Short mmCIF file of C-alpha atoms and ligand atoms in Angstrom, two decimals:
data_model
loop_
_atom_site.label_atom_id
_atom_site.label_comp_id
_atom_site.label_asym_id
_atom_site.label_seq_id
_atom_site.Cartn_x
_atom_site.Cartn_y
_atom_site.Cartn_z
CA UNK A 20 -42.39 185.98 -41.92
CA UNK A 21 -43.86 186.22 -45.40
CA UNK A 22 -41.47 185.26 -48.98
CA UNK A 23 -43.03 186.30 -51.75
CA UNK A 24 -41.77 186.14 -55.52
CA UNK A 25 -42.69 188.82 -57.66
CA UNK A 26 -42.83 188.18 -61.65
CA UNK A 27 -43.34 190.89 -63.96
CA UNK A 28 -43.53 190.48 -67.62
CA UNK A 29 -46.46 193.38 -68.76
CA UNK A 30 -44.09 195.36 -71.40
CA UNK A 31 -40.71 194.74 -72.53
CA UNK A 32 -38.64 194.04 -69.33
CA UNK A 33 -38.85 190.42 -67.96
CA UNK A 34 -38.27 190.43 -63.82
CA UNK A 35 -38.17 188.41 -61.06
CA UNK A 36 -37.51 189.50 -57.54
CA UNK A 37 -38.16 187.52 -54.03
CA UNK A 38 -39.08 189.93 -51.09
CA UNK A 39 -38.72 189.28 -47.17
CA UNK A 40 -41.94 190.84 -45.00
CA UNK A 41 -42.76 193.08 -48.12
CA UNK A 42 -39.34 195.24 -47.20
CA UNK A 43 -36.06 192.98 -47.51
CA UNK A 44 -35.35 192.72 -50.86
CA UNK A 45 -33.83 189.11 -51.63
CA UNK A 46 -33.25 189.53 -54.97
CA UNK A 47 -33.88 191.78 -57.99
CA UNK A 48 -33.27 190.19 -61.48
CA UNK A 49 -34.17 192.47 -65.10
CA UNK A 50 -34.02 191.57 -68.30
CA UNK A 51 -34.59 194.70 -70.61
CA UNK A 52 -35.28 194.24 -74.15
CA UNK A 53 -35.03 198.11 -74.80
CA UNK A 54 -32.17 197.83 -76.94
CA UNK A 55 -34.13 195.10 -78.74
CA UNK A 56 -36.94 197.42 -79.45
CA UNK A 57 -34.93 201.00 -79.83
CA UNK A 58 -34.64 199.56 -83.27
CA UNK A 59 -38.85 199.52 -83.84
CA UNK A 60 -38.98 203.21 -82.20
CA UNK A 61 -41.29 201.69 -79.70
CA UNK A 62 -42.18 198.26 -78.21
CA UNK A 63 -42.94 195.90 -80.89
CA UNK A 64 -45.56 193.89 -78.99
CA UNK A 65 -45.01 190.41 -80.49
CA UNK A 66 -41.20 190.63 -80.02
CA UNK A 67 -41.82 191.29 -76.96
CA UNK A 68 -43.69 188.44 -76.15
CA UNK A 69 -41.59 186.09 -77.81
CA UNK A 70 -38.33 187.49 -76.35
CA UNK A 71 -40.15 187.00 -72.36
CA UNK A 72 -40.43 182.78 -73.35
CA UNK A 73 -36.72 182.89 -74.01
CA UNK A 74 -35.95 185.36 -71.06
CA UNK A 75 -38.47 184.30 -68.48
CA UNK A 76 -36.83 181.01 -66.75
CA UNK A 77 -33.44 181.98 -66.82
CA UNK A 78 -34.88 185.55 -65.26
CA UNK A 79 -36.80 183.60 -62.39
CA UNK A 80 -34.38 180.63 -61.75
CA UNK A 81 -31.64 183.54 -60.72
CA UNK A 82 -34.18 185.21 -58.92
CA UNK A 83 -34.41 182.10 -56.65
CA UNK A 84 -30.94 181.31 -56.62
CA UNK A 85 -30.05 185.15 -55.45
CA UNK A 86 -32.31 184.74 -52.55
CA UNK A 87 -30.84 181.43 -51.61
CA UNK A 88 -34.09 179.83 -51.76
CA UNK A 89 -36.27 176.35 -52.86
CA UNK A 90 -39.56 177.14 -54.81
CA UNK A 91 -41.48 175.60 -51.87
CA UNK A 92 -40.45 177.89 -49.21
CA UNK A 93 -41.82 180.81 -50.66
CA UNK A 94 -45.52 181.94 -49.12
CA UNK A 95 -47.03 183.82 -52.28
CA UNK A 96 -46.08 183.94 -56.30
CA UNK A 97 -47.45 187.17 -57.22
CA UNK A 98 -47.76 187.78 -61.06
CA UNK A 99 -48.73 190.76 -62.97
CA UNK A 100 -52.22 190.40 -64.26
CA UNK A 101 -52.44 193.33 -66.26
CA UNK A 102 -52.49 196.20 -67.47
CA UNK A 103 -50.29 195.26 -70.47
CA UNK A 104 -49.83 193.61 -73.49
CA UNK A 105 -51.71 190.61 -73.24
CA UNK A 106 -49.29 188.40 -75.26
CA UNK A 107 -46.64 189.48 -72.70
CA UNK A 108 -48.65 189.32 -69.55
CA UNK A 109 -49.58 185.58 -70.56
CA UNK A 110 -45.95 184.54 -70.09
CA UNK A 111 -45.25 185.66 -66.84
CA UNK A 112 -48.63 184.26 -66.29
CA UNK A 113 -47.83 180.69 -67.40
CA UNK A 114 -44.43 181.21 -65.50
CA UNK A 115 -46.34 181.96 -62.05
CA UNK A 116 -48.95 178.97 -62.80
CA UNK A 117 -46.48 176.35 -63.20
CA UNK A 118 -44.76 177.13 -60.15
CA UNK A 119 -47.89 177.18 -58.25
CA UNK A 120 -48.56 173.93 -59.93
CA UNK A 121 -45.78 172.16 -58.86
CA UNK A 122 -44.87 173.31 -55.44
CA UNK A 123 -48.49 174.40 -54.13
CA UNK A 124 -47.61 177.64 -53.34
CA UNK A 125 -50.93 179.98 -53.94
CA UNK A 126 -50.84 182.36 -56.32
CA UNK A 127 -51.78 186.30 -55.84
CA UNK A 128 -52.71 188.51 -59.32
CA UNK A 129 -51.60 192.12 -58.95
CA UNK A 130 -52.12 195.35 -60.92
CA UNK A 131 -49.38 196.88 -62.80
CA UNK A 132 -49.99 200.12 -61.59
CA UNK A 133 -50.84 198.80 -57.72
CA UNK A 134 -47.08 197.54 -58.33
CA UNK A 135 -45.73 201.26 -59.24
CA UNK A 136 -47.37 202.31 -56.13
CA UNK A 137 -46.34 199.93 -53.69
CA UNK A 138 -42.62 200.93 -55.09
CA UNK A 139 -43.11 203.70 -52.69
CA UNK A 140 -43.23 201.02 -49.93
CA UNK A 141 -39.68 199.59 -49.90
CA UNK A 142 -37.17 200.96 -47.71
CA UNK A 143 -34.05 199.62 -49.53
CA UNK A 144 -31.53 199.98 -46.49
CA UNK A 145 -32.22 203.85 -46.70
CA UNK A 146 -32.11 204.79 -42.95
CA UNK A 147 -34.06 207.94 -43.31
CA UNK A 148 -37.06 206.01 -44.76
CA UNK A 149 -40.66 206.58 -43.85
CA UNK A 150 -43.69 204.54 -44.52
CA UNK A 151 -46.06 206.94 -46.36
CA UNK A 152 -49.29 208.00 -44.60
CA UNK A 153 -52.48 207.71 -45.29
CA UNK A 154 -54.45 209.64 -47.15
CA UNK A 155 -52.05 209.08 -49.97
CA UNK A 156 -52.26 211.08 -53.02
CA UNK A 157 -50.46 209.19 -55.65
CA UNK A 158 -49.20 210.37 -59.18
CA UNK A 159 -48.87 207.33 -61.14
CA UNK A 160 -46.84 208.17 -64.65
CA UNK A 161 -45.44 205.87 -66.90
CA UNK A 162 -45.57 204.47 -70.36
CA UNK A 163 -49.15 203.61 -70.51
CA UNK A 164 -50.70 205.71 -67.75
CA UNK A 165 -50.76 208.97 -65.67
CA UNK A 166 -53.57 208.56 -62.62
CA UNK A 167 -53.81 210.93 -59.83
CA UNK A 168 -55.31 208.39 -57.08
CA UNK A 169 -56.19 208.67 -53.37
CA UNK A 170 -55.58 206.79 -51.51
CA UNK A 171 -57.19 206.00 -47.79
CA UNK A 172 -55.95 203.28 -46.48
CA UNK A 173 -53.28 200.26 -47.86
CA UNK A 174 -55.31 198.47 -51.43
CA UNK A 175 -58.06 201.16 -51.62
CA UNK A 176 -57.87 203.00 -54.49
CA UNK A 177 -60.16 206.04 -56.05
CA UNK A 178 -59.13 207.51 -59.47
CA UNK A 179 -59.25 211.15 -59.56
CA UNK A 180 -57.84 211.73 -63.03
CA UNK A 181 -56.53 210.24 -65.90
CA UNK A 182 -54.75 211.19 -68.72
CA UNK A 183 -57.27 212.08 -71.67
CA UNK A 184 -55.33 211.29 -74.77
CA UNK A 185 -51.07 210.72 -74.21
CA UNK A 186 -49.82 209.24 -71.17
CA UNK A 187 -46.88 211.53 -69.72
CA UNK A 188 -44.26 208.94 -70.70
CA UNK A 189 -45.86 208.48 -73.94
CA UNK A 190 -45.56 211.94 -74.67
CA UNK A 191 -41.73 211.85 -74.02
CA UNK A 192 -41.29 208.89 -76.21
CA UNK A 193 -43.50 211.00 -79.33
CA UNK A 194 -41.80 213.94 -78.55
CA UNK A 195 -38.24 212.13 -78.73
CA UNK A 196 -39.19 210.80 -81.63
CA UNK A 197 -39.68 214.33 -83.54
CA UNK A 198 -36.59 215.51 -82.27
CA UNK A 199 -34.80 212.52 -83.63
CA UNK A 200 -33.53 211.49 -79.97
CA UNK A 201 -33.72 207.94 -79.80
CA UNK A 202 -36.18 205.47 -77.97
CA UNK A 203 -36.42 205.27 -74.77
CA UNK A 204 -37.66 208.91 -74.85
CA UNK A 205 -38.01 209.69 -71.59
CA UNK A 206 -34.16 209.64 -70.83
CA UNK A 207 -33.18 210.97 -73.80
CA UNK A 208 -35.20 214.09 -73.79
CA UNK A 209 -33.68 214.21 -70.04
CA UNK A 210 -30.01 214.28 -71.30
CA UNK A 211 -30.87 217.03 -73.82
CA UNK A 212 -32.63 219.19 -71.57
CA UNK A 213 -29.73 218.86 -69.34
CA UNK A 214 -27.83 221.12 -71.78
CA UNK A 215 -31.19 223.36 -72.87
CA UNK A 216 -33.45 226.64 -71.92
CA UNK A 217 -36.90 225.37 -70.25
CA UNK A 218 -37.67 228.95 -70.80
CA UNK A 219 -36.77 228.78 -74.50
CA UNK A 220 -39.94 228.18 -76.02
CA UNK A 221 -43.54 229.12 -73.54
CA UNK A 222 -45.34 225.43 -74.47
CA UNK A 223 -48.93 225.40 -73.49
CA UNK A 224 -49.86 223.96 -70.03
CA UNK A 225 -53.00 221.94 -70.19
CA UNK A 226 -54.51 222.53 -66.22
CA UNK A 227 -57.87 221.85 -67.01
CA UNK A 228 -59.80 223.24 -64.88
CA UNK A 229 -62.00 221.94 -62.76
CA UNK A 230 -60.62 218.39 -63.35
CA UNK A 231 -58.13 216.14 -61.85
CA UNK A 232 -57.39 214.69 -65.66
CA UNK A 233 -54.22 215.46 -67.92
CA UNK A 234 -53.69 216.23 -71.43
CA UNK A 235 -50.68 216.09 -73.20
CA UNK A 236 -51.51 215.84 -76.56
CA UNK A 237 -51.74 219.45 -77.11
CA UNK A 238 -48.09 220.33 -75.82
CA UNK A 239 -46.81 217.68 -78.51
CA UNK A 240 -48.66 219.24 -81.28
CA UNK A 241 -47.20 222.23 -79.98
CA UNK A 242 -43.65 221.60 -80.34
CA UNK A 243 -44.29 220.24 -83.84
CA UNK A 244 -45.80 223.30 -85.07
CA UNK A 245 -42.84 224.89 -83.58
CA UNK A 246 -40.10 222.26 -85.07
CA UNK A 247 -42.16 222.85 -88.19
CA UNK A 248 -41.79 226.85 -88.01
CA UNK A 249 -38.16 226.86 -87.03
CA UNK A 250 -37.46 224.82 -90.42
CA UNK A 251 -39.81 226.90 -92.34
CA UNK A 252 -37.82 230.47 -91.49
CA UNK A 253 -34.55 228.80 -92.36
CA UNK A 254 -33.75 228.86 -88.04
CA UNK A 255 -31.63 226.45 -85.91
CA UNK A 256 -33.14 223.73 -84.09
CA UNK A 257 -31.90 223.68 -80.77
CA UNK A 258 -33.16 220.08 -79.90
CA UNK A 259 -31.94 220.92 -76.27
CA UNK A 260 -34.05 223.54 -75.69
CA UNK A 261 -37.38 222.56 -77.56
CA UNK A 262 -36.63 219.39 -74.80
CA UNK A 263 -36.30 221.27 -71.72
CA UNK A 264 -39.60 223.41 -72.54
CA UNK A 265 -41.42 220.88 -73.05
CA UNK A 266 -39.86 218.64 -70.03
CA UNK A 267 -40.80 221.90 -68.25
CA UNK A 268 -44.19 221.84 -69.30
CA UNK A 269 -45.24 218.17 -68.51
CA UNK A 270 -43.55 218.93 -64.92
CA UNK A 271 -45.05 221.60 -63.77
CA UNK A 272 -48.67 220.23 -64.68
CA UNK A 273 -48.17 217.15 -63.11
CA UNK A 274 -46.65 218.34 -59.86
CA UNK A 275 -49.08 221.27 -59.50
CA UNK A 276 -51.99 219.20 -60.17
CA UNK A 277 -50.28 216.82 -57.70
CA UNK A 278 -50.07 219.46 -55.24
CA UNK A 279 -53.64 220.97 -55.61
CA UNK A 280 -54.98 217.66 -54.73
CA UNK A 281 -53.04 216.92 -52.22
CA UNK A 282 -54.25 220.23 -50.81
CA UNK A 283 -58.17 219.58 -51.45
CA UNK A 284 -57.84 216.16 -49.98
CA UNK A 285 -56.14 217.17 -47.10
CA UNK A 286 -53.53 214.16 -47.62
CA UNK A 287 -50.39 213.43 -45.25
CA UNK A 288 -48.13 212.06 -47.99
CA UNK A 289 -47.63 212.03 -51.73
CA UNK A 290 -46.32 208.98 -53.80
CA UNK A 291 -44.61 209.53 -57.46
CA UNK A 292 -44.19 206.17 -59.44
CA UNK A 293 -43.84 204.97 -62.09
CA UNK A 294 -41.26 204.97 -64.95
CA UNK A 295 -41.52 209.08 -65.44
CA UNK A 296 -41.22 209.32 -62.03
CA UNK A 297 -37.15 208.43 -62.70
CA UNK A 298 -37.18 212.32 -64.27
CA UNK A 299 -34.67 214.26 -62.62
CA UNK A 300 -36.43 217.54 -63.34
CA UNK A 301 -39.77 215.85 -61.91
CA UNK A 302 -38.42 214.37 -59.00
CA UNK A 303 -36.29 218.08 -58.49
CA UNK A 304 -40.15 219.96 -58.40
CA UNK A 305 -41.52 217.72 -55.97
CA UNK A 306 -38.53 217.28 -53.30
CA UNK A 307 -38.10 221.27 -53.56
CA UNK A 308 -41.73 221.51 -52.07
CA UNK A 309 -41.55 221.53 -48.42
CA UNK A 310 -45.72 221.36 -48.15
CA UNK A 311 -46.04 217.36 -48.08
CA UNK A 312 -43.60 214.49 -47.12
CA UNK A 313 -42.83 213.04 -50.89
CA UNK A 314 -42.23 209.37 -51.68
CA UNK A 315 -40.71 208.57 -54.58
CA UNK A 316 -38.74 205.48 -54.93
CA UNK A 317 -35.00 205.27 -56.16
CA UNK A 318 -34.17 205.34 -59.63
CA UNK A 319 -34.21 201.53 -60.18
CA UNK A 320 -37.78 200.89 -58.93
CA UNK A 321 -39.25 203.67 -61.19
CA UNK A 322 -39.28 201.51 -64.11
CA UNK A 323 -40.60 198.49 -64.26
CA UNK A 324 -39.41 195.94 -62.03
CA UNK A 325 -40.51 192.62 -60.13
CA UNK A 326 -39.26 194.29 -56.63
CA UNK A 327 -42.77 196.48 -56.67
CA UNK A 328 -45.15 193.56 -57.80
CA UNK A 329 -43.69 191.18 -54.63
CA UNK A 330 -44.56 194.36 -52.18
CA UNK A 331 -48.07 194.72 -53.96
CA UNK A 332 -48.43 190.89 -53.68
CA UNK A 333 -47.28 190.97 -49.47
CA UNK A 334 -49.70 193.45 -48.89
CA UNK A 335 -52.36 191.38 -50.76
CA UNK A 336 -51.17 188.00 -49.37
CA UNK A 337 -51.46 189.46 -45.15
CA UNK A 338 -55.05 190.99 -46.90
CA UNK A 339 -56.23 187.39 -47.39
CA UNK A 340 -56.41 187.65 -51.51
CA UNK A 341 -55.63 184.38 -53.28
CA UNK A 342 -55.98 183.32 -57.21
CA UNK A 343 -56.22 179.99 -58.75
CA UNK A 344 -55.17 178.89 -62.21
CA UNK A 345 -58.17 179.64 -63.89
CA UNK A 346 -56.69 183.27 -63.61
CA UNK A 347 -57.01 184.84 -67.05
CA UNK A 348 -54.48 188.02 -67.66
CA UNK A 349 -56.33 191.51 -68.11
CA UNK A 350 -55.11 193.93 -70.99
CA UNK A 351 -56.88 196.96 -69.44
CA UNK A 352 -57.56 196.13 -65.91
CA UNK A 353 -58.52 199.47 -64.45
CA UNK A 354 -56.58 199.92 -60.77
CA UNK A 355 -60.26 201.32 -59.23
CA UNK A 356 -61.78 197.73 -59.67
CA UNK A 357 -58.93 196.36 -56.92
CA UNK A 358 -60.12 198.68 -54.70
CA UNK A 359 -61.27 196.69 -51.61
CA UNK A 360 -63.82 199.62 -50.16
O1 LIG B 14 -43.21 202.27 -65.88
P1 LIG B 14 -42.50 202.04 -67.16
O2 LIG B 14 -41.12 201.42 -67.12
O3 LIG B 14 -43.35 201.15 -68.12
C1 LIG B 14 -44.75 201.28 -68.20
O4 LIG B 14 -45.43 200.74 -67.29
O5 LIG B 14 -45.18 201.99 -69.13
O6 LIG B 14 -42.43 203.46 -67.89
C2 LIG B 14 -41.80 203.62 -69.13
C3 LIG B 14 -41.93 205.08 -69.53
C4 LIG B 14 -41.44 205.36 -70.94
O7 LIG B 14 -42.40 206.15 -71.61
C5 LIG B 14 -40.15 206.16 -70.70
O8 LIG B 14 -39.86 207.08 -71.74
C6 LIG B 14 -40.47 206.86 -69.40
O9 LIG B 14 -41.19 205.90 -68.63
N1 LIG B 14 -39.25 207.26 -68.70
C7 LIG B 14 -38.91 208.55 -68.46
C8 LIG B 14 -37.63 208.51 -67.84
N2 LIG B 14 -37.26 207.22 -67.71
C9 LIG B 14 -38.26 206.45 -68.23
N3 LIG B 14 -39.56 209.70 -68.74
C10 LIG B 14 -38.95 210.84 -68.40
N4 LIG B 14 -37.73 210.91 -67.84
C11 LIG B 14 -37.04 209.77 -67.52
N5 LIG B 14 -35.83 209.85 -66.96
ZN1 LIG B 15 -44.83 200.21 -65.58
#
């Protein structure tokens, strides 16, 4: 029987979560500071890292408590090592160290974005679960990132695109942001399309050809020219529907790019994670598809959360990986360089 406590502390939420043999969750403690930020438009990086000291004991302690548990008898702290905001990441780093310090328990460093994919690994008492099989093709889409990775086997990783300019979640948050929707933009644009045309307004798909790699900075541009034309003639804005084009647009690239690979690589199951991946139009495209099995973890693991660093760090604790305290965090710690083949 592995215990392993998760801490995650990369952005703006500070977590904590303790995890039985990588599938029983314990317990699952977040502390958002979104409302904290909404104010900023966007996470204010030094608030954020100030806001984790205060946040980060109280966070873990529960954590602990929840799963009826002593420090000692865990088997792994795994921490988030990056990718992040280094000022953050160094407080969930500290957090892990001391622990490690004083009890002896070793210590495992895990990717942010290994994390979002191993949320695809936790059955959370749904009885219809399945494990997903390798080859994986994985859509990773959050704030920071959108990676289409395959995957062979469990830690192997090979990027097969990336996102040349926006990630997918950052172009929801800019996007929100010229419509006047407030921050976090992802869920707001979500709400308003709920009540729009996706057909409204034909926004340009980037596929680029040829390439497994996104672009979203031309669909942004797009709807500003259009915001800007609308005001210029004197028309109504219809926020609703400018966001349900453009949530349209950003879904059907990544879930047909999703779906070529998938075909080219001849994999048995896709994984979506990731905060994006809590899109109710996104997840709608891929669970209508009836050509692969699709894993894409319930609402509360798409954002970030400790649950999915605890799973990474069981799969990396059985693998033999250990890290001592000389462990220094990593800002832009590609997910490729984990890769173990
Ligand atoms: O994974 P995450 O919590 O943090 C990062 O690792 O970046 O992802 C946050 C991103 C934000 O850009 C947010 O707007 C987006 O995920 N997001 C969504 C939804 N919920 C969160 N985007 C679209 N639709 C949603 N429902
Ligand atoms: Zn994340």
């Amino acid at each position: 029987m592995t215990r392993v406590l998760g801490i995650e502390t990369s952005c703006d939420e500070t977590a904590a979560a303790v995890l039985e043999d990588g599938t029983q969750v314990l317990s699952d403690v977040v502390a958002s500071q979104a409302d904290l930020h909404a104010r900023y438009g966007g996470v204010f990086p030094e608030v954020a890292s100030r806001e984790h000291i205060k946040t980060i004991y109280a966070v873990v302690d529960q954590a602990i408590k929840d799963a009826h548990l002593s420090i000692p008898e865990l088997d792994a702290i795994a921490v988030t090592r990056g990718p992040g905001l280094a000022g953050s990441l160094v407080v969930g780093m500290n957090m892990a160290k001391g622990l490690s310090l004083a009890s002896g328990v070793p210590l495992v460093g895990i990717n942010h974005l290994e994390g979002h994919l191993y949320s695809a690994w936790i059955p959370q008492e749904n009885p219809e679960y399945r494990e997903p099989q390798f080859p994986v093709i994985a859509l990773i889409v959050s704030g920071g990132h959108s990676s289409l990775i395959l995957m062979q086997d469990h830690l192997t990783y090979t990027q097969l695109g990336r996102t040349l300019d926006d990630a997918a979640g950052e172009a929801f948050d800019k996007v929100a942001r010229l419509l006047n929707l407030p921050y976090p933009g992802g869920p707001s644009i979500q709400k308003a399309a709920e009540n729009g045309n996706g057909q409204a307004f034909q926004f340009p798909r980037a596929w680029l050809e040829g390439s497994w790699d996104f672009s979203f900075s031309g669909l942004k541009t797009a709807v500003l020219r259009t915001l800007q034309e609308l005001h210029a003639d004197g028309r109504p804005v219809l926020v609703e529907n400018l966001a349900a084009s453009f949530q349209a647009a950003v879904v059907d690239v990544l879930c047909q790019k999703t779906l070529a690979a998938a075909r080219q690589f001849h994999a048995c199951s896709i994984v979506v994670a990731g905060g994006v991946s809590a899109n109710r139009a996104l997840r709608k495209a891929f669970l209508d598809q009836k050509e692969f099995p699709v894993h894409i973890p319930p609402l509360k693991l798409c954002t970030d959360n400790a649950v999915m660093i605890a799973t990474a760090g069981h799969y990396r604790f059985l693998h033999g990986f250990r890290d001592d305290l000389s462990m220094d965090v990593l800002p832009n710690w590609p997910l490729v360089s984990m890769s173990q083949k």
